[in-house]
Short mmCIF file of C-alpha atoms in Angstrom, two decimals:
data_model
loop_
_atom_site.label_atom_id
_atom_site.label_comp_id
_atom_site.label_asym_id
_atom_site.label_seq_id
_atom_site.Cartn_x
_atom_site.Cartn_y
_atom_site.Cartn_z
CA MET A 1 0.00 0.00 0.00
CA THR A 2 1.24 3.44 -0.87
CA THR A 3 0.78 6.36 1.51
CA ILE A 4 1.59 9.88 0.46
CA SER A 5 1.91 12.92 2.71
CA VAL A 6 2.45 16.46 1.50
CA GLU A 7 3.95 19.52 3.17
CA ALA A 8 3.51 22.93 1.58
CA ASP A 9 6.76 24.71 2.45
CA VAL A 10 5.29 28.15 2.70
CA TYR A 11 5.53 29.71 6.14
CA SER A 12 8.30 31.24 8.19
CA GLY A 13 6.86 31.54 11.69
CA LEU A 14 3.92 29.16 11.56
CA GLN A 15 4.18 25.45 11.03
CA ASN A 16 3.73 24.49 7.39
CA PRO A 17 0.41 22.92 6.34
CA VAL A 18 0.60 19.14 5.95
CA TRP A 19 -1.92 16.63 4.67
CA ASP A 20 -2.25 13.03 3.50
CA LEU A 21 -3.64 11.95 0.16
CA GLU A 22 -6.74 9.78 0.14
CA PRO A 23 -6.22 6.29 -1.39
CA ALA A 24 -7.88 7.33 -4.65
CA GLU A 25 -5.73 10.45 -4.76
CA ALA A 26 -2.62 8.36 -4.20
CA VAL A 27 -3.53 6.23 -7.22
CA ARG A 28 -4.01 9.37 -9.31
CA PHE A 29 -0.75 10.78 -7.95
CA LEU A 30 1.20 7.75 -9.20
CA ALA A 31 -0.46 8.01 -12.61
CA LEU A 32 0.49 11.68 -12.86
CA VAL A 33 4.07 10.95 -11.80
CA ALA A 34 4.30 8.42 -14.61
CA GLN A 35 3.20 11.10 -17.07
CA LEU A 36 5.78 13.70 -15.99
CA GLY A 37 8.08 14.86 -18.75
CA SER A 38 11.67 13.72 -18.92
CA LEU A 39 14.63 16.02 -18.61
CA ASP A 40 16.93 14.57 -21.21
CA HIS A 41 18.34 17.96 -22.18
CA ALA A 42 20.58 20.22 -20.10
CA PRO A 43 20.30 20.03 -16.31
CA ALA A 44 17.39 21.96 -14.91
CA PRO A 45 18.01 25.21 -13.11
CA ALA A 46 17.96 25.06 -9.35
CA PRO A 47 14.46 25.51 -7.97
CA ILE A 48 13.56 28.41 -5.79
CA THR A 49 13.47 26.75 -2.40
CA ALA A 50 14.54 29.63 -0.17
CA GLY A 51 13.23 33.02 0.81
CA LEU A 52 9.91 34.25 2.09
CA GLY A 53 6.63 32.95 0.71
CA TYR A 54 5.71 29.74 -1.05
CA ARG A 55 8.84 27.72 -1.76
CA ARG A 56 7.99 24.13 -2.71
CA LEU A 57 6.01 21.01 -2.00
CA LYS A 58 7.78 18.37 0.07
CA ILE A 59 6.22 14.97 -0.50
CA THR A 60 6.91 11.76 1.39
CA MET A 61 5.77 8.60 -0.37
CA THR A 62 5.92 5.39 1.62
CA THR A 63 5.76 2.11 -0.27
CA GLU A 64 6.86 -1.45 0.34
CA ARG A 65 10.21 -0.47 -1.17
CA GLY A 66 10.82 2.26 1.38
CA VAL A 67 10.35 5.98 1.89
CA GLN A 68 10.74 8.16 -1.17
CA ARG A 69 11.17 11.91 -0.73
CA ILE A 70 10.01 14.13 -3.57
CA VAL A 71 10.33 17.89 -3.99
CA VAL A 72 8.12 19.80 -6.40
CA ALA A 73 9.24 23.31 -7.22
CA ASN A 74 9.55 25.73 -10.05
CA GLY A 75 8.28 23.38 -12.74
CA HIS A 76 10.49 20.48 -11.72
CA VAL A 77 10.01 17.32 -9.70
CA PHE A 78 13.02 15.95 -7.86
CA PHE A 79 13.07 12.37 -6.62
CA HIS A 80 15.61 11.87 -3.87
CA PRO A 81 17.58 8.63 -4.07
CA LEU A 82 15.82 5.51 -2.87
CA HIS A 83 18.24 2.77 -1.85
CA ASP A 84 21.08 2.75 -4.41
CA GLU A 85 19.19 4.43 -7.20
CA PRO A 86 20.46 7.77 -8.48
CA PRO A 87 18.35 10.87 -7.89
CA ARG A 88 15.88 11.60 -10.69
CA GLN A 89 14.35 14.76 -12.06
CA ARG A 90 11.24 15.22 -14.15
CA SER A 91 9.68 18.19 -15.81
CA ASP A 92 6.36 19.54 -14.52
CA ASP A 93 5.28 21.55 -17.54
CA GLY A 94 3.03 24.42 -16.63
CA ARG A 95 3.22 23.28 -13.01
CA ALA A 96 0.17 21.14 -13.70
CA PHE A 97 1.29 18.37 -11.35
CA GLU A 98 2.12 20.85 -8.58
CA ARG A 99 -1.28 22.49 -8.93
CA TRP A 100 -3.04 19.14 -8.76
CA VAL A 101 -1.18 18.24 -5.57
CA LEU A 102 -1.96 21.63 -4.06
CA ARG A 103 -5.67 21.13 -4.73
CA THR A 104 -5.62 17.90 -2.73
CA GLY A 105 -4.70 20.06 0.26
CA LYS A 106 -7.68 22.39 0.07
CA GLU A 107 -8.81 21.54 3.57
CA ALA A 108 -5.38 21.89 5.19
CA LEU A 109 -4.49 25.03 3.28
CA GLY A 110 -7.83 26.78 3.41
CA GLU A 111 -9.54 28.12 0.32
CA GLU A 112 -7.95 31.56 0.42
CA MET A 113 -4.43 30.20 0.84
CA LEU A 114 -5.02 27.64 -1.91
CA ASN A 115 -6.19 30.38 -4.25
CA ALA A 116 -3.16 32.47 -3.33
CA LEU A 117 -0.81 29.59 -4.12
CA LEU A 118 -2.56 28.75 -7.38
CA SER A 119 -2.63 32.32 -8.63
CA MET B 1 40.45 14.41 30.98
CA ILE B 2 40.27 17.01 28.19
CA LYS B 3 42.55 17.72 25.27
CA VAL B 4 42.49 21.37 24.29
CA THR B 5 43.72 22.83 21.01
CA ALA B 6 43.89 26.58 20.53
CA ASP B 7 42.75 26.83 16.90
CA ILE B 8 44.76 29.89 16.16
CA PHE B 9 47.42 29.33 13.51
CA SER B 10 47.35 28.60 9.82
CA GLY B 11 50.88 27.34 9.13
CA ARG B 12 52.55 26.45 12.40
CA PRO B 13 51.23 23.81 14.82
CA ASN B 14 48.39 24.89 17.05
CA PRO B 15 49.14 24.82 20.80
CA GLN B 16 47.72 21.77 22.57
CA TRP B 17 47.50 20.82 26.19
CA ILE B 18 45.77 18.43 28.56
CA VAL B 19 43.43 19.49 31.33
CA SER B 20 42.68 16.84 33.92
CA GLY B 21 41.45 16.33 37.45
CA ALA B 22 39.36 18.92 39.23
CA GLU B 23 39.92 21.58 36.57
CA ALA B 24 38.53 19.31 33.84
CA ALA B 25 35.58 18.32 35.99
CA THR B 26 34.78 21.95 36.79
CA ALA B 27 34.88 22.95 33.13
CA LEU B 28 32.69 20.05 32.03
CA ARG B 29 30.24 20.70 34.85
CA ALA B 30 29.94 24.31 33.74
CA LEU B 31 29.27 23.20 30.18
CA SER B 32 26.70 20.66 31.31
CA GLN B 33 24.69 23.55 32.74
CA GLN B 34 24.70 25.33 29.37
CA PRO B 35 25.29 22.68 26.69
CA ALA B 36 24.56 25.13 23.87
CA ALA B 37 27.88 26.82 24.68
CA ALA B 38 29.61 23.83 23.06
CA ALA B 39 29.41 24.52 19.32
CA ASN B 40 29.94 22.34 16.27
CA LEU B 41 33.46 22.26 14.92
CA ASP B 42 32.44 23.95 11.68
CA SER B 43 30.58 26.77 13.39
CA GLY B 44 31.64 30.28 14.26
CA PHE B 45 34.56 32.23 12.94
CA GLN B 46 36.46 30.12 10.40
CA GLY B 47 38.87 32.64 8.94
CA LEU B 48 42.46 33.51 9.66
CA GLY B 49 43.22 34.22 13.31
CA ASN B 50 41.90 32.93 16.59
CA ARG B 51 39.02 30.52 15.93
CA GLY B 52 38.51 29.57 19.57
CA LEU B 53 39.31 26.27 21.28
CA ILE B 54 38.79 22.74 20.00
CA VAL B 55 37.93 20.62 23.00
CA GLU B 56 38.11 16.81 22.99
CA VAL B 57 36.72 14.85 25.90
CA LEU B 58 38.98 11.85 26.21
CA ASN B 59 36.91 9.53 28.36
CA ASP B 60 33.46 8.12 27.68
CA HIS B 61 32.18 8.44 31.21
CA SER B 62 32.77 12.19 31.20
CA GLN B 63 30.71 12.56 28.03
CA ASP B 64 27.88 10.60 29.62
CA GLU B 65 28.17 12.27 33.00
CA TYR B 66 28.22 15.81 31.70
CA GLY B 67 26.24 15.40 28.48
CA VAL B 68 28.77 17.12 26.25
CA PRO B 69 29.89 16.04 22.76
CA ALA B 70 33.13 14.11 22.31
CA ILE B 71 34.62 17.04 20.40
CA PHE B 72 33.39 20.60 20.04
CA ARG B 73 34.41 24.19 19.49
CA LEU B 74 34.41 26.63 22.38
CA ALA B 75 34.41 30.43 22.32
CA GLY B 76 34.71 30.59 18.55
CA SER B 77 31.59 32.79 18.30
CA GLY B 78 29.64 29.81 17.02
CA SER B 79 27.26 29.12 19.88
CA SER B 80 24.17 30.86 21.15
CA HIS B 81 25.75 31.20 24.61
CA GLU B 82 29.11 32.79 23.91
CA SER B 83 29.49 34.50 27.26
CA HIS B 84 29.19 31.13 28.97
CA ALA B 85 31.51 29.55 26.40
CA ARG B 86 34.11 32.22 27.01
CA GLU B 87 34.03 31.73 30.77
CA THR B 88 34.79 28.03 30.36
CA ALA B 89 37.40 28.71 27.68
CA GLU B 90 39.22 31.10 29.99
CA ARG B 91 39.31 28.39 32.63
CA LEU B 92 40.79 25.88 30.18
CA ILE B 93 43.32 28.38 28.84
CA ALA B 94 44.45 29.21 32.37
CA ALA B 95 45.27 25.53 32.80
CA LEU B 96 47.78 25.43 29.96
CA THR B 97 50.66 26.36 32.26
CA ALA B 98 49.86 23.57 34.73
CA HIS B 99 52.63 21.08 35.37
CA GLY B 100 52.66 18.36 32.73
CA ALA B 101 49.91 19.96 30.62
CA GLY B 102 52.05 19.97 27.50
CA ASP B 103 54.01 16.74 27.77
CA HIS B 104 51.23 14.26 28.13
CA PRO B 105 51.54 11.03 26.06
CA LEU B 106 48.27 11.83 24.34
CA LEU B 107 49.76 14.93 22.76
CA THR B 108 51.73 14.69 19.56
CA SER B 109 54.93 16.68 19.89
CA ALA B 110 55.21 19.07 16.98
CA GLU B 111 58.25 20.91 15.79
CA GLY B 112 57.81 24.65 15.98
CA ALA B 113 55.12 24.55 18.64
CA LEU B 114 55.15 27.50 20.99
CA PRO B 115 56.02 26.91 24.65
CA LEU B 116 53.01 26.70 26.95
CA ASP B 117 53.69 29.73 29.07
CA ALA B 118 52.03 32.88 30.36
CA ASP B 119 52.79 34.80 27.15
CA LEU B 120 50.97 32.23 25.07
CA MET B 121 48.11 32.22 27.55
CA ARG B 122 47.69 35.99 27.20
CA PHE B 123 48.01 35.73 23.42
CA ILE B 124 45.22 33.16 23.14
CA LEU B 125 42.95 34.94 25.60
CA GLY B 126 43.38 38.28 23.91
CA GLY B 127 42.40 37.00 20.51
CA LEU B 128 39.37 34.87 21.29
CA PRO B 129 36.51 35.70 18.94
CA ALA B 130 34.24 35.91 21.95
CA ALA B 131 36.37 38.84 23.13
CA ARG B 132 35.29 40.69 20.00
CA GLY B 133 31.67 39.74 20.25
CA PRO B 134 28.94 39.98 21.03
CA LEU B 135 29.57 43.60 20.22
CA THR B 136 27.55 46.36 21.77
CA HIS B 137 26.17 49.04 19.47
CA SER B 138 23.71 51.84 19.57
CA ALA B 139 20.52 51.15 17.66
CA GLU B 140 18.40 53.95 16.30
CA GLN B 141 14.97 52.53 16.79
CA ALA B 142 12.14 53.76 14.65
CA GLU B 143 9.03 51.86 15.53
CA THR B 144 5.93 51.34 13.48
CA ILE B 145 2.92 49.54 14.87
CA ASP B 146 0.58 48.01 12.32
CA SER B 147 0.29 49.33 8.83
CA ALA B 148 -2.34 51.86 9.77
CA SER B 149 -0.22 53.48 12.47
CA SER B 150 2.40 56.09 11.97
CA VAL B 151 5.92 56.09 13.41
CA SER B 152 5.33 56.19 17.12
CA ALA B 153 8.70 56.51 18.73
CA THR B 154 12.37 56.97 18.08
CA ALA B 155 14.98 55.98 20.61
CA ALA B 156 18.63 55.00 20.79
CA CYS B 157 19.21 51.74 22.60
CA LEU B 158 22.32 49.70 23.25
CA ILE B 159 22.27 46.29 21.59
CA GLU B 160 24.61 43.37 21.10
CA THR B 161 25.35 41.61 17.84
CA THR B 162 27.20 38.49 16.76
CA LEU B 163 28.81 37.60 13.47
CA PHE B 164 26.35 36.13 10.96
CA ASN B 165 26.77 32.40 11.52
CA PRO B 166 24.43 30.43 9.25
CA GLY B 167 26.30 27.17 9.84
CA PHE B 168 24.98 27.06 13.38
CA TRP B 169 21.39 27.12 12.07
CA ASN B 170 21.77 25.13 8.86
CA ASP B 171 23.13 22.02 10.52
CA PRO B 172 20.96 19.17 9.12
CA ALA B 173 20.08 18.04 12.63
CA HIS B 174 18.55 21.43 13.46
CA ILE B 175 17.58 23.29 10.30
CA SER B 176 13.98 22.09 10.09
CA ARG B 177 13.36 22.38 13.84
CA ASN B 178 14.05 26.09 14.18
CA ASN B 179 12.25 29.01 12.57
CA CYS B 180 12.55 32.77 12.23
CA TYR B 181 11.65 33.34 15.91
CA ASN B 182 14.38 30.95 17.04
CA TYR B 183 16.86 32.75 14.81
CA ALA B 184 15.86 36.27 15.81
CA THR B 185 16.01 35.50 19.52
CA ASN B 186 19.23 33.51 18.96
CA ARG B 187 17.84 30.53 20.80
CA ARG B 188 18.13 27.20 18.99
CA THR B 189 15.50 25.25 20.93
CA ASP B 190 14.57 22.72 18.20
CA THR B 191 10.90 23.44 18.99
CA PHE B 192 9.93 25.67 16.02
CA ALA B 193 9.31 28.34 18.64
CA GLN B 194 6.17 30.46 18.71
CA PRO B 195 5.91 33.93 20.26
CA GLY B 196 4.26 33.67 23.66
CA ARG B 197 4.15 29.89 23.85
CA ALA B 198 6.86 29.58 26.50
CA SER B 199 5.12 32.12 28.70
CA GLY B 200 1.62 30.80 28.15
CA HIS B 201 0.47 33.81 26.15
CA MET B 202 0.74 32.72 22.56
CA TYR B 203 -0.74 35.08 19.99
CA ALA B 204 -4.42 34.62 19.20
CA HIS B 205 -4.20 36.27 15.79
CA ILE B 206 -1.41 36.89 13.34
CA ASN B 207 -1.00 40.65 13.51
CA CYS B 208 1.67 43.02 14.72
CA ALA B 209 0.15 43.57 18.15
CA ASP B 210 -0.54 39.94 19.04
CA VAL B 211 2.73 38.49 17.76
CA GLY B 212 4.78 41.35 19.23
CA ASN B 213 3.06 41.04 22.59
CA GLY B 214 3.66 37.30 22.54
CA ALA B 215 7.38 38.00 22.22
CA VAL B 216 7.18 40.54 25.07
CA SER B 217 5.45 37.92 27.18
CA ASP B 218 8.42 35.62 26.51
CA GLY B 219 10.75 38.30 27.88
CA GLY B 220 11.38 40.46 24.83
CA THR B 221 10.95 44.20 25.06
CA PHE B 222 9.90 47.13 22.92
CA ALA B 223 11.92 49.52 25.07
CA CYS B 224 15.66 49.76 25.64
CA ALA B 225 16.97 47.01 27.92
CA PRO B 226 19.54 47.62 30.68
CA ASP B 227 23.13 46.28 30.61
CA SER B 228 22.10 43.61 33.08
CA GLN B 229 19.99 42.11 30.28
CA LYS B 230 22.87 41.56 27.84
CA ASN B 231 22.74 40.01 25.28
CA ARG B 232 20.15 42.33 23.79
CA TRP B 233 19.58 41.15 20.23
CA TYR B 234 18.00 43.63 17.83
CA MET B 235 15.02 42.09 16.07
CA ALA B 236 12.49 43.19 13.50
CA LEU B 237 8.97 41.81 13.13
CA VAL B 238 7.02 41.73 9.87
CA ILE B 239 3.63 40.28 8.95
CA ALA B 240 2.13 38.67 5.87
CA PRO B 241 -1.44 39.98 6.21
CA GLY B 242 -3.17 37.90 3.58
CA PRO B 243 -5.68 37.44 2.17
CA GLY B 244 -4.85 33.79 2.11
CA PHE B 245 -1.21 34.01 3.02
CA ILE B 246 -1.05 34.99 6.70
CA ASP B 247 2.13 34.54 8.73
CA TYR B 248 4.78 36.43 10.68
CA HIS B 249 8.54 36.69 10.22
CA TRP B 250 11.52 37.97 12.20
CA TYR B 251 15.01 39.29 11.40
CA ARG B 252 18.07 39.84 13.65
CA LYS B 253 20.87 42.32 13.13
CA ALA B 254 24.40 40.91 12.70
CA THR B 255 27.77 42.37 13.60
CA GLN B 256 28.54 42.96 9.93
CA GLY B 257 25.72 45.51 9.86
CA PHE B 258 23.27 43.54 7.75
CA TRP B 259 20.34 41.50 9.01
CA GLY B 260 20.06 37.73 9.05
CA HIS B 261 16.88 35.69 9.01
CA LYS B 262 15.64 32.14 8.71
CA PRO B 263 12.47 31.54 6.68
CA GLY B 264 10.79 28.69 8.52
CA GLY B 265 12.64 25.41 8.31
CA THR B 266 14.86 26.61 5.48
CA ALA B 267 18.42 27.88 5.65
CA ALA B 268 19.43 31.00 7.55
CA ARG B 269 20.38 33.72 5.11
CA ASN B 270 21.27 37.40 4.89
CA VAL B 271 19.61 38.20 1.58
CA ASP B 272 16.05 39.14 0.71
CA ASN B 273 13.69 37.71 -1.92
CA ALA B 274 15.47 39.73 -4.58
CA GLY B 275 18.84 38.26 -3.57
CA ARG B 276 20.05 41.52 -2.05
CA VAL B 277 21.79 41.69 1.31
CA VAL B 278 19.29 42.87 3.92
CA VAL B 279 20.63 46.22 5.07
CA ASP B 280 17.26 47.35 6.41
CA PRO B 281 14.32 44.98 6.93
CA ARG B 282 11.93 47.88 6.36
CA THR B 283 13.04 48.20 2.74
CA ALA B 284 14.00 44.60 1.99
CA ASN B 285 12.05 42.56 -0.55
CA ARG B 286 9.91 40.53 1.83
CA GLY B 287 7.56 38.81 -0.61
CA PRO B 288 4.11 38.49 0.95
CA TYR B 289 5.29 39.85 4.33
CA THR B 290 4.28 43.35 3.34
CA ILE B 291 3.67 44.88 6.77
CA PHE B 292 6.67 46.07 8.72
CA CYS B 293 5.57 46.05 12.37
CA ARG B 294 8.47 47.27 14.47
CA PHE B 295 11.94 46.77 15.86
CA MET B 296 12.28 45.23 19.30
CA PHE B 297 14.77 43.47 21.53
CA ALA B 298 15.44 40.01 22.84
CA GLN B 299 17.17 40.11 26.20
CA LYS B 300 18.85 37.79 28.67
CA LYS B 301 15.68 36.78 30.49
CA MET B 302 13.83 35.86 27.31
CA VAL B 303 12.70 32.24 27.07
CA VAL B 304 11.20 30.80 23.91
CA ARG B 305 9.70 27.44 23.11
#
């Protein structure tokens, strides 16, 4: 069974919003990951993961194989190494994947915050 | 038993000596009462000159008994309790002239090493980074309360600063557990501290008044603090008012004159959202944190959690 938790890395003083995907959302999540574009050209620029305001999504996916950490930022998806595998990157064109993940957190984020992050 | 290295030279061998017996026990006991005074080896001043002491505890039971790391840096301006670190460092430095301190079998004899004498003791003591900081300055304080209020007061207060030391905050074991409030108050509690939580008066709403008063409840102050309340860190509070994005953020002034800050669980930095060094938090690019609330002070009695 796959469980997926998401942290919107957004705040400075307050704790970041966190939420878990429902089972059906987790299935959809995996399907969307499989559709992410490849980065077979030059290395992607570093994502904006510092500073004040929304920075990134930090995703923890737990499967039978172990715990996979994923960062979504700036149109890119970074898969941290799992076991001996090398780290992977995928393209998130138009930030469509990021927006979908954000929408799964409507309750944790609140409607106004969600709209602010999607705008 | 403790092995002490004065991390002071670049080319020639650093002075080393052994502290044992009651002197070692006293120093370790003092550190056990303020463990944060023992800093990571890669923290603090790392340039040319006196970088403080490298202290190695040579027996397991002492580490367990006193709860100190096996090896750490002391009085290199890398801890959040430098005055305490300096007191212990002075004690260890004073022991370098003790009989047998420099010819212990655990020390490697090095050609060109300076003799362990009173001159060397004075030389090391005089150059400790902690002797240069925290530095006391005068702070011109222009306060603004909430966006709707005008400048309400101007005062000159004495403050202390330390060198910008992001390594202390960006250590992987601590980076995600400390936020802007930890950084601004210079208290690495690993609790993602909230204004007012330690004192039981946490803010009810995210606005300048509630968050600022929460910090005052923790022991911060809007007014000048007396010398007895050193170290008085100079902080600035800003607010992201929404709609949607509502949060608070803090900065702290560094010895170099700029301001450092730590956005949530991310790395401590001294630049704003435009990548410019923060010379004034009022004019820095703060992203959604558009309201500058006020300057205020942490002080010795402040406790955060």
